[in-house]
Amino acid sequence: MDPISRVVLMSGSGPGFVPSGNGFIIEYGGTGSSNGYKLIHDLTTDSSGNIYICGEKDPDGNSHALVAKFNSSGVIQYQKDFDTYNGDFVFKSIHVDSSGNIHLGGSRRLSSVSTNAFQYTKLNSSFVEQVQKDQYKNSASTTPEGVLIDSSGNYYYFGKFSGDFWYSKVYGNDHSINTGKQYDTSLTTSQCLAAQMGTNGDTAITFYTLQYVPPNFLYKVGIGKLGSTGSVSFSKYVTTTNIHIPYAITTDSSSNIYCAGQTDSQGTSDGWIIKTNSSGSVQWERYIGGSGSERFYSVKTDSSGNVYAVGTTNTGFSSTMMLLVKYNSSGTLQWQRTFSYSGGLSNYRSGLDHRSSKIYVGGARGSGTNTAVVLALPDDGSETGSFYGYTYASSSLSNGSVSNTTGTLSLSGSTPSPQLTMADSLSTETTLSLGNQVKDI
């Protein structure tokens, strides 16, 4: 059975009730074990409040790339999956341009050349496919993480390529490669996990790199900025012993950079956020955690410079639950919340957006045959309570400042020879059944 959708209301009652604006929960998934799992990997909204998600579903033992659109009340409008015939296909990033076109980036397994291709798909506002392009190199070790889009319609692949992180600009008009570079830190390995397109065509990036300092490996978090053709504007590092990984990055209207992930600076795995200015100078650095394990997977700012992060916690729970926080522009914690459900509720790089006094969060409920979940919540932390088996509650995890070692990180880009290949993607496209739209449960 194709995925169905229902809206769980955080206020009001009755079948067909339209949310009043306080918040809602979208449950998105199929029924029955044969329908497999559904995972959200990214989320965004448009100026009309429509919600877009992308990720993957598994109806047959292979991952199918999944994309869907909901209106501002959580009612599903379009949904499609893409099957690559001979392997896994996953969407990891989603962007919507001013014309309503949807730009998707991800990973497509190419068994014929033993590699994962960096994949780009463009749909118009009616979900009709416009472009599908792969970028790959035979037998190369790659970990695609998504794409970015600039105001001219050019697209940018990023991720990992042959032990270094990869960044490539492709012209949107003819799909020729403008630049494609692998960036070496001269350490053991590096991988670009997240990137954010700037207003001037530059790109804020975050990556991690390993350095062996006996008897341990150090995870150095890289934060930098690349020009429109891949030139390095700056590259800085933040480091601590053992685990220190960045999962997300964003910028604000003043081009400040915010990176979120995990740190062990307090002795256990804690959620971590750092703010730098546009040149990479650290403004503040924060942790939040308890006796268990915490980490942040998504980060976003609003027009006032407030910072929102979402991730996971298991402190005080038998399963992993969702953790949400808000800081002001000076790094002062405004609120912290948990969103829980029996059997677990997680946000593993599932997306976060802010628009019109709401935050929108992607996640997954349960395990095995996951149900994808989208939360629409007030940005002031209100509406706590219990809703149809879900609990949204205040949290009291320890939090404070972090003072990790920082410095300049040497970063050099080189063009592989031969350059990676651009080719049309080969996939089967399916428009899914819309199913049940709005249901009070």
Short mmCIF file of C-alpha atoms in Angstrom, two decimals:
data_model
loop_
_atom_site.label_atom_id
_atom_site.label_comp_id
_atom_site.label_asym_id
_atom_site.label_seq_id
_atom_site.Cartn_x
_atom_site.Cartn_y
_atom_site.Cartn_z
CA MET A 1 0.00 0.00 0.00
CA ASP A 2 1.28 3.45 -0.85
CA PRO A 3 1.95 5.91 1.96
CA ILE A 4 -1.06 7.59 3.49
CA SER A 5 -1.19 10.77 5.49
CA ARG A 6 -3.17 11.93 8.47
CA VAL A 7 -2.99 15.05 10.60
CA VAL A 8 -2.96 14.79 14.38
CA LEU A 9 -4.26 18.02 15.86
CA MET A 10 -2.73 19.81 18.82
CA SER A 11 -5.89 21.86 19.32
CA GLY A 12 -9.51 21.48 18.26
CA SER A 13 -11.42 18.30 17.49
CA GLY A 14 -13.66 16.60 14.98
CA PRO A 15 -13.08 14.87 11.63
CA GLY A 16 -11.80 17.26 8.98
CA PHE A 17 -10.83 19.93 11.50
CA VAL A 18 -8.40 22.47 10.04
CA PRO A 19 -5.60 23.42 12.47
CA SER A 20 -6.18 26.80 14.09
CA GLY A 21 -2.54 27.83 13.95
CA ASN A 22 -1.29 26.49 17.28
CA GLY A 23 0.42 23.45 15.80
CA PHE A 24 -0.11 20.01 14.33
CA ILE A 25 1.57 16.67 13.70
CA ILE A 26 1.58 15.00 10.30
CA GLU A 27 1.92 11.21 10.41
CA TYR A 28 3.08 10.01 7.01
CA GLY A 29 3.43 6.34 6.27
CA GLY A 30 1.83 3.16 5.04
CA THR A 31 0.16 0.35 6.88
CA GLY A 32 1.38 -3.21 7.15
CA SER A 33 4.89 -4.66 7.43
CA SER A 34 5.15 -5.16 3.67
CA ASN A 35 5.11 -1.41 3.20
CA GLY A 36 8.58 -1.04 4.77
CA TYR A 37 10.00 2.08 6.35
CA LYS A 38 9.66 5.78 5.49
CA LEU A 39 12.39 8.21 6.49
CA ILE A 40 12.54 11.98 6.07
CA HIS A 41 16.03 13.32 5.29
CA ASP A 42 15.22 17.00 4.73
CA LEU A 43 12.34 19.45 5.00
CA THR A 44 11.60 22.97 3.79
CA THR A 45 8.67 25.39 3.44
CA ASP A 46 7.68 28.06 0.92
CA SER A 47 6.27 31.57 1.29
CA SER A 48 2.69 30.22 1.33
CA GLY A 49 3.44 27.90 4.23
CA ASN A 50 3.44 24.70 2.14
CA ILE A 51 5.67 21.97 3.57
CA TYR A 52 7.98 19.81 1.44
CA ILE A 53 9.80 16.67 2.57
CA CYS A 54 12.22 14.29 0.92
CA GLY A 55 13.81 11.03 1.96
CA GLU A 56 13.32 7.36 1.22
CA LYS A 57 10.87 4.46 1.46
CA ASP A 58 11.45 0.71 1.25
CA PRO A 59 8.58 -1.24 -0.31
CA ASP A 60 10.69 -4.03 -1.85
CA GLY A 61 14.03 -4.33 -0.04
CA ASN A 62 15.62 -1.41 -1.90
CA SER A 63 15.42 2.26 -1.01
CA HIS A 64 13.21 4.38 -3.26
CA ALA A 65 13.70 8.17 -3.25
CA LEU A 66 10.60 9.89 -1.85
CA VAL A 67 9.29 13.47 -2.11
CA ALA A 68 5.98 14.95 -0.93
CA LYS A 69 4.21 18.30 -0.54
CA PHE A 70 1.67 19.28 2.15
CA ASN A 71 -0.30 22.51 2.32
CA SER A 72 -0.11 24.87 5.31
CA SER A 73 -2.78 22.83 7.14
CA GLY A 74 -0.86 19.57 6.68
CA VAL A 75 -3.03 18.19 3.87
CA ILE A 76 -0.99 16.27 1.31
CA GLN A 77 -0.90 17.73 -2.22
CA TYR A 78 1.61 15.61 -4.16
CA GLN A 79 3.83 12.63 -3.49
CA LYS A 80 6.17 10.60 -5.69
CA ASP A 81 8.79 7.92 -5.41
CA PHE A 82 11.71 7.12 -7.71
CA ASP A 83 13.12 3.61 -8.16
CA THR A 84 16.57 3.11 -9.69
CA TYR A 85 16.02 -0.48 -10.94
CA ASN A 86 19.19 -2.01 -9.56
CA GLY A 87 19.93 -0.50 -6.15
CA ASP A 88 19.22 2.19 -3.62
CA PHE A 89 18.05 5.72 -4.46
CA VAL A 90 17.76 8.30 -1.65
CA PHE A 91 16.93 12.02 -1.59
CA LYS A 92 18.93 13.88 1.12
CA SER A 93 18.24 17.57 0.44
CA ILE A 94 15.32 19.65 -0.84
CA HIS A 95 15.05 23.30 -1.93
CA VAL A 96 12.14 25.24 -3.44
CA ASP A 97 12.88 28.25 -5.65
CA SER A 98 10.79 31.41 -6.16
CA SER A 99 8.94 29.80 -9.09
CA GLY A 100 7.89 26.80 -7.03
CA ASN A 101 10.33 24.38 -8.65
CA ILE A 102 11.59 21.64 -6.33
CA HIS A 103 15.30 20.80 -6.37
CA LEU A 104 16.39 17.50 -4.83
CA GLY A 105 19.82 16.07 -4.18
CA GLY A 106 20.91 12.67 -2.98
CA SER A 107 22.54 9.37 -3.75
CA ARG A 108 21.83 6.78 -6.44
CA ARG A 109 23.60 3.43 -6.48
CA LEU A 110 25.15 2.58 -9.85
CA SER A 111 25.89 -1.15 -9.80
CA SER A 112 27.29 -1.04 -13.33
CA VAL A 113 30.25 1.09 -12.21
CA SER A 114 30.36 0.10 -8.49
CA THR A 115 29.78 3.54 -7.05
CA ASN A 116 27.19 5.89 -5.61
CA ALA A 117 26.37 8.78 -7.93
CA PHE A 118 25.81 12.33 -6.75
CA GLN A 119 22.20 12.76 -7.90
CA TYR A 120 20.11 15.85 -8.81
CA THR A 121 16.39 15.91 -9.61
CA LYS A 122 14.27 18.94 -10.53
CA LEU A 123 10.45 18.94 -10.47
CA ASN A 124 8.17 21.79 -11.43
CA SER A 125 5.47 23.12 -9.08
CA SER A 126 3.06 20.39 -10.29
CA PHE A 127 5.61 17.68 -9.45
CA VAL A 128 6.39 16.98 -13.11
CA GLU A 129 10.02 15.90 -13.62
CA GLN A 130 12.21 18.42 -15.48
CA VAL A 131 15.75 17.14 -14.94
CA GLN A 132 17.53 14.12 -13.49
CA LYS A 133 21.34 14.11 -13.55
CA ASP A 134 24.08 11.93 -12.04
CA GLN A 135 27.69 12.88 -11.38
CA TYR A 136 30.04 9.98 -10.76
CA LYS A 137 33.39 8.33 -11.36
CA ASN A 138 33.84 4.62 -12.01
CA SER A 139 34.68 2.59 -8.88
CA ALA A 140 35.30 5.71 -6.76
CA SER A 141 34.37 5.74 -3.08
CA THR A 142 31.69 8.43 -2.72
CA THR A 143 29.18 9.54 -0.08
CA PRO A 144 26.79 12.07 -1.61
CA GLU A 145 25.10 14.40 0.90
CA GLY A 146 22.86 16.61 -1.26
CA VAL A 147 22.75 19.64 -3.55
CA LEU A 148 22.52 23.41 -3.24
CA ILE A 149 20.83 25.83 -5.67
CA ASP A 150 21.83 29.41 -6.46
CA SER A 151 19.65 32.26 -7.74
CA SER A 152 20.67 31.53 -11.36
CA GLY A 153 19.48 27.94 -11.24
CA ASN A 154 22.96 26.38 -11.06
CA TYR A 155 23.29 23.41 -8.75
CA TYR A 156 26.10 22.22 -6.50
CA TYR A 157 26.85 18.67 -5.38
CA PHE A 158 28.62 18.09 -2.07
CA GLY A 159 29.73 15.11 0.03
CA LYS A 160 32.74 12.80 0.11
CA PHE A 161 34.92 11.62 -2.77
CA SER A 162 37.95 9.30 -2.43
CA GLY A 163 38.74 10.23 1.18
CA ASP A 164 38.27 14.00 0.73
CA PHE A 165 35.21 16.16 0.68
CA TRP A 166 33.67 17.00 -2.69
CA TYR A 167 32.13 20.22 -4.04
CA SER A 168 31.02 20.67 -7.65
CA LYS A 169 29.17 23.48 -9.46
CA VAL A 170 27.07 22.50 -12.48
CA TYR A 171 25.39 24.96 -14.87
CA GLY A 172 21.61 24.63 -14.76
CA ASN A 173 21.09 25.52 -18.44
CA ASP A 174 23.25 22.84 -20.09
CA HIS A 175 24.36 20.70 -17.10
CA SER A 176 28.04 21.11 -17.85
CA ILE A 177 30.53 21.16 -14.97
CA ASN A 178 31.80 24.62 -14.03
CA THR A 179 34.01 23.29 -11.26
CA GLY A 180 34.47 20.02 -9.46
CA LYS A 181 37.04 19.73 -6.69
CA GLN A 182 38.09 17.42 -3.91
CA TYR A 183 39.35 19.25 -0.83
CA ASP A 184 42.25 17.83 1.15
CA THR A 185 43.13 18.79 4.73
CA SER A 186 46.34 16.72 4.70
CA LEU A 187 44.92 14.68 7.59
CA THR A 188 43.54 11.13 7.56
CA THR A 189 40.14 11.69 5.89
CA SER A 190 37.47 14.34 5.60
CA GLN A 191 33.81 14.49 4.69
CA CYS A 192 31.51 17.43 4.00
CA LEU A 193 28.28 16.70 5.88
CA ALA A 194 26.36 19.94 5.32
CA ALA A 195 26.46 23.13 3.26
CA GLN A 196 24.42 26.33 3.02
CA MET A 197 24.21 28.61 -0.03
CA GLY A 198 24.90 32.28 0.73
CA THR A 199 23.20 35.30 -0.81
CA ASN A 200 26.30 36.22 -2.85
CA GLY A 201 26.81 32.82 -4.43
CA ASP A 202 29.29 31.73 -1.78
CA THR A 203 28.76 28.60 0.32
CA ALA A 204 29.19 27.98 4.03
CA ILE A 205 30.42 24.45 4.63
CA THR A 206 31.01 22.19 7.59
CA PHE A 207 33.00 18.99 7.53
CA TYR A 208 34.89 16.74 9.86
CA THR A 209 38.40 15.45 9.48
CA LEU A 210 40.44 12.92 11.43
CA GLN A 211 43.91 13.48 12.87
CA TYR A 212 45.81 10.76 14.70
CA VAL A 213 47.41 12.07 17.89
CA PRO A 214 48.59 8.97 19.79
CA PRO A 215 46.87 7.19 21.32
CA ASN A 216 43.63 8.69 19.91
CA PHE A 217 42.08 10.02 16.76
CA LEU A 218 40.88 13.62 17.02
CA TYR A 219 37.75 14.64 15.18
CA LYS A 220 38.40 18.16 13.93
CA VAL A 221 35.28 20.04 12.92
CA GLY A 222 35.92 22.20 9.88
CA ILE A 223 33.91 25.38 9.24
CA GLY A 224 34.63 27.34 6.09
CA LYS A 225 33.39 29.27 3.12
CA LEU A 226 33.86 28.60 -0.58
CA GLY A 227 33.49 31.08 -3.43
CA SER A 228 31.15 30.45 -6.36
CA THR A 229 33.89 28.62 -8.28
CA GLY A 230 35.16 26.65 -5.31
CA SER A 231 37.94 28.95 -4.09
CA VAL A 232 38.55 28.77 -0.33
CA SER A 233 37.61 32.04 1.41
CA PHE A 234 38.54 30.70 4.83
CA SER A 235 38.74 27.43 6.73
CA LYS A 236 38.80 27.06 10.52
CA TYR A 237 38.74 24.09 12.87
CA VAL A 238 37.24 23.30 16.25
CA THR A 239 38.56 20.25 18.03
CA THR A 240 38.32 18.13 21.15
CA THR A 241 39.35 14.57 22.00
CA ASN A 242 37.43 11.64 20.56
CA ILE A 243 34.01 12.42 19.11
CA HIS A 244 33.21 15.88 17.72
CA ILE A 245 31.03 15.80 14.61
CA PRO A 246 29.04 18.53 12.76
CA TYR A 247 25.78 17.43 11.16
CA ALA A 248 24.20 20.73 10.10
CA ILE A 249 24.99 24.30 9.12
CA THR A 250 23.01 27.46 8.44
CA THR A 251 23.54 31.22 8.13
CA ASP A 252 21.60 34.34 9.11
CA SER A 253 20.88 37.63 7.33
CA SER A 254 24.25 39.01 8.49
CA SER A 255 26.13 35.99 7.04
CA ASN A 256 26.99 34.64 10.51
CA ILE A 257 27.47 30.89 10.43
CA TYR A 258 25.90 28.36 12.81
CA CYS A 259 27.02 24.75 13.02
CA ALA A 260 25.34 22.02 15.09
CA GLY A 261 26.24 18.46 15.99
CA GLN A 262 27.71 16.58 18.93
CA THR A 263 30.64 17.02 21.30
CA ASP A 264 32.18 15.03 24.13
CA SER A 265 33.73 18.11 25.73
CA GLN A 266 31.82 17.46 28.98
CA GLY A 267 32.70 13.76 29.10
CA THR A 268 29.58 12.37 27.40
CA SER A 269 27.97 12.91 24.02
CA ASP A 270 26.14 16.25 24.16
CA GLY A 271 24.32 18.43 21.67
CA TRP A 272 26.60 21.21 20.38
CA ILE A 273 26.09 24.56 18.61
CA ILE A 274 28.68 27.12 17.54
CA LYS A 275 28.24 30.59 16.02
CA THR A 276 30.96 32.31 13.99
CA ASN A 277 30.91 35.60 12.14
CA SER A 278 31.16 35.73 8.35
CA SER A 279 34.95 35.35 8.58
CA GLY A 280 34.86 32.33 10.85
CA SER A 281 35.71 34.02 14.17
CA VAL A 282 33.90 32.22 16.99
CA GLN A 283 31.16 34.32 18.65
CA TRP A 284 29.88 31.70 21.07
CA GLU A 285 29.80 27.92 21.55
CA ARG A 286 27.26 25.93 23.60
CA TYR A 287 26.52 22.40 24.75
CA ILE A 288 23.40 20.75 26.16
CA GLY A 289 23.22 17.25 27.61
CA GLY A 290 22.55 14.86 30.45
CA SER A 291 23.58 11.41 31.66
CA GLY A 292 22.64 9.84 28.34
CA SER A 293 23.48 10.78 24.77
CA GLU A 294 22.41 13.97 23.02
CA ARG A 295 23.19 15.38 19.59
CA PHE A 296 21.79 17.93 17.15
CA TYR A 297 21.12 17.04 13.53
CA SER A 298 19.45 20.20 12.18
CA VAL A 299 19.84 23.95 12.81
CA LYS A 300 17.98 27.05 11.56
CA THR A 301 17.73 30.79 12.33
CA ASP A 302 14.87 33.28 12.11
CA SER A 303 14.82 36.93 11.02
CA SER A 304 15.61 38.09 14.59
CA GLY A 305 18.74 35.97 14.80
CA ASN A 306 17.26 33.34 17.13
CA VAL A 307 18.69 29.87 16.63
CA TYR A 308 16.68 26.63 16.64
CA ALA A 309 18.22 23.16 16.77
CA VAL A 310 16.66 19.73 16.82
CA GLY A 311 18.16 16.32 17.44
CA THR A 312 17.86 13.41 19.84
CA THR A 313 18.17 12.53 23.53
CA ASN A 314 17.84 9.37 25.58
CA THR A 315 18.42 10.97 28.99
CA GLY A 316 15.46 9.91 31.13
CA PHE A 317 13.96 7.74 28.38
CA SER A 318 14.19 4.04 27.52
CA SER A 319 14.22 4.91 23.78
CA THR A 320 15.63 7.78 21.74
CA MET A 321 13.35 10.82 21.65
CA MET A 322 13.39 14.20 19.90
CA LEU A 323 15.18 17.18 21.50
CA LEU A 324 14.39 20.79 20.49
CA VAL A 325 16.05 24.01 21.70
CA LYS A 326 15.99 27.73 21.03
CA TYR A 327 18.83 30.23 21.67
CA ASN A 328 18.78 33.96 21.10
CA SER A 329 21.38 35.66 18.92
CA SER A 330 23.74 36.03 21.92
CA GLY A 331 23.67 32.31 22.70
CA THR A 332 21.31 32.50 25.71
CA LEU A 333 19.08 29.45 25.97
CA GLN A 334 15.40 30.44 25.61
CA TRP A 335 13.80 27.03 26.04
CA GLN A 336 14.45 23.31 25.69
CA ARG A 337 11.82 20.67 24.95
CA THR A 338 11.45 16.95 24.31
CA PHE A 339 8.91 15.40 21.96
CA SER A 340 8.31 11.76 22.78
CA TYR A 341 6.24 8.76 21.75
CA SER A 342 6.14 5.19 23.04
CA GLY A 343 8.70 3.21 21.06
CA GLY A 344 10.81 6.24 20.14
CA LEU A 345 10.66 9.45 18.12
CA SER A 346 13.84 10.64 16.44
CA ASN A 347 15.24 13.35 14.20
CA TYR A 348 18.26 11.90 12.44
CA ARG A 349 19.14 14.63 9.90
CA SER A 350 15.42 14.88 9.11
CA GLY A 351 15.21 18.60 8.50
CA LEU A 352 14.12 21.80 10.23
CA ASP A 353 12.67 25.09 9.00
CA HIS A 354 11.28 28.30 10.49
CA ARG A 355 8.55 30.45 8.98
CA SER A 356 5.94 32.89 10.36
CA SER A 357 6.43 32.11 14.08
CA LYS A 358 6.46 28.36 13.55
CA ILE A 359 9.16 25.73 13.42
CA TYR A 360 8.72 22.69 11.19
CA VAL A 361 10.54 19.51 12.13
CA GLY A 362 10.92 16.18 10.34
CA GLY A 363 11.35 12.88 12.15
CA ALA A 364 10.54 9.20 12.38
CA ARG A 365 8.39 7.28 14.84
CA GLY A 366 9.17 3.70 15.83
CA SER A 367 11.65 1.32 14.20
CA GLY A 368 11.60 -1.15 11.33
CA THR A 369 8.38 -0.02 9.62
CA ASN A 370 8.89 3.62 10.55
CA THR A 371 6.17 6.22 10.25
CA ALA A 372 7.54 9.54 9.06
CA VAL A 373 6.45 12.50 11.19
CA VAL A 374 6.33 16.26 10.56
CA LEU A 375 5.81 18.64 13.48
CA ALA A 376 4.53 22.22 13.16
CA LEU A 377 5.14 23.97 16.48
CA PRO A 378 5.00 27.55 17.83
CA ASP A 379 8.50 29.05 17.97
CA ASP A 380 7.99 30.29 21.56
CA GLY A 381 8.01 26.74 22.96
CA SER A 382 4.32 26.82 23.93
CA GLU A 383 1.65 24.14 23.36
CA THR A 384 3.35 21.62 25.66
CA GLY A 385 1.12 18.74 26.69
CA SER A 386 -0.02 15.29 25.55
CA PHE A 387 -1.60 14.73 22.13
CA TYR A 388 -2.80 11.33 20.93
CA GLY A 389 0.08 9.40 22.45
CA TYR A 390 2.69 12.12 21.88
CA THR A 391 4.13 14.20 24.73
CA TYR A 392 5.66 17.65 24.23
CA ALA A 393 7.34 18.70 27.46
CA SER A 394 9.86 21.05 29.04
CA SER A 395 13.33 19.62 29.58
CA SER A 396 16.05 20.46 32.11
CA LEU A 397 19.25 19.11 30.58
CA SER A 398 22.52 20.69 31.65
CA ASN A 399 23.70 23.45 29.35
CA GLY A 400 26.50 25.97 29.18
CA SER A 401 29.46 27.35 27.27
CA VAL A 402 32.17 25.31 25.58
CA SER A 403 35.76 26.42 25.00
CA ASN A 404 37.25 24.02 22.47
CA THR A 405 40.51 24.61 20.66
CA THR A 406 40.12 26.58 17.43
CA GLY A 407 42.49 27.62 14.68
CA THR A 408 43.13 27.93 10.96
CA LEU A 409 42.86 24.71 8.96
CA SER A 410 44.80 24.30 5.74
CA LEU A 411 42.36 23.37 2.98
CA SER A 412 43.29 22.90 -0.67
CA GLY A 413 41.10 21.97 -3.61
CA SER A 414 42.19 20.02 -6.65
CA THR A 415 40.42 18.85 -9.80
CA PRO A 416 40.48 15.07 -10.35
CA SER A 417 41.76 13.78 -13.68
CA PRO A 418 39.70 12.69 -15.44
CA GLN A 419 36.83 14.84 -14.14
CA LEU A 420 33.69 13.14 -12.92
CA THR A 421 31.09 12.14 -15.53
CA MET A 422 27.70 13.84 -15.95
CA ALA A 423 24.87 11.59 -17.19
CA ASP A 424 21.09 11.33 -17.22
CA SER A 425 19.68 9.36 -14.32
CA LEU A 426 17.76 6.19 -15.10
CA SER A 427 14.83 5.71 -12.75
CA THR A 428 11.17 4.75 -12.65
CA GLU A 429 8.89 7.53 -11.41
CA THR A 430 5.62 6.74 -9.59
CA THR A 431 2.89 9.11 -8.47
CA LEU A 432 1.63 7.71 -5.18
CA SER A 433 -1.96 7.46 -4.00
CA LEU A 434 -2.92 10.44 -1.86
CA GLY A 435 -4.80 8.25 0.63
CA ASN A 436 -6.58 9.73 3.65
CA GLN A 437 -5.99 13.47 3.92
CA VAL A 438 -7.16 14.86 7.26
CA LYS A 439 -8.33 12.73 10.17
CA ASP A 440 -8.80 13.58 13.82
CA ILE A 441 -7.69 10.62 15.92
#
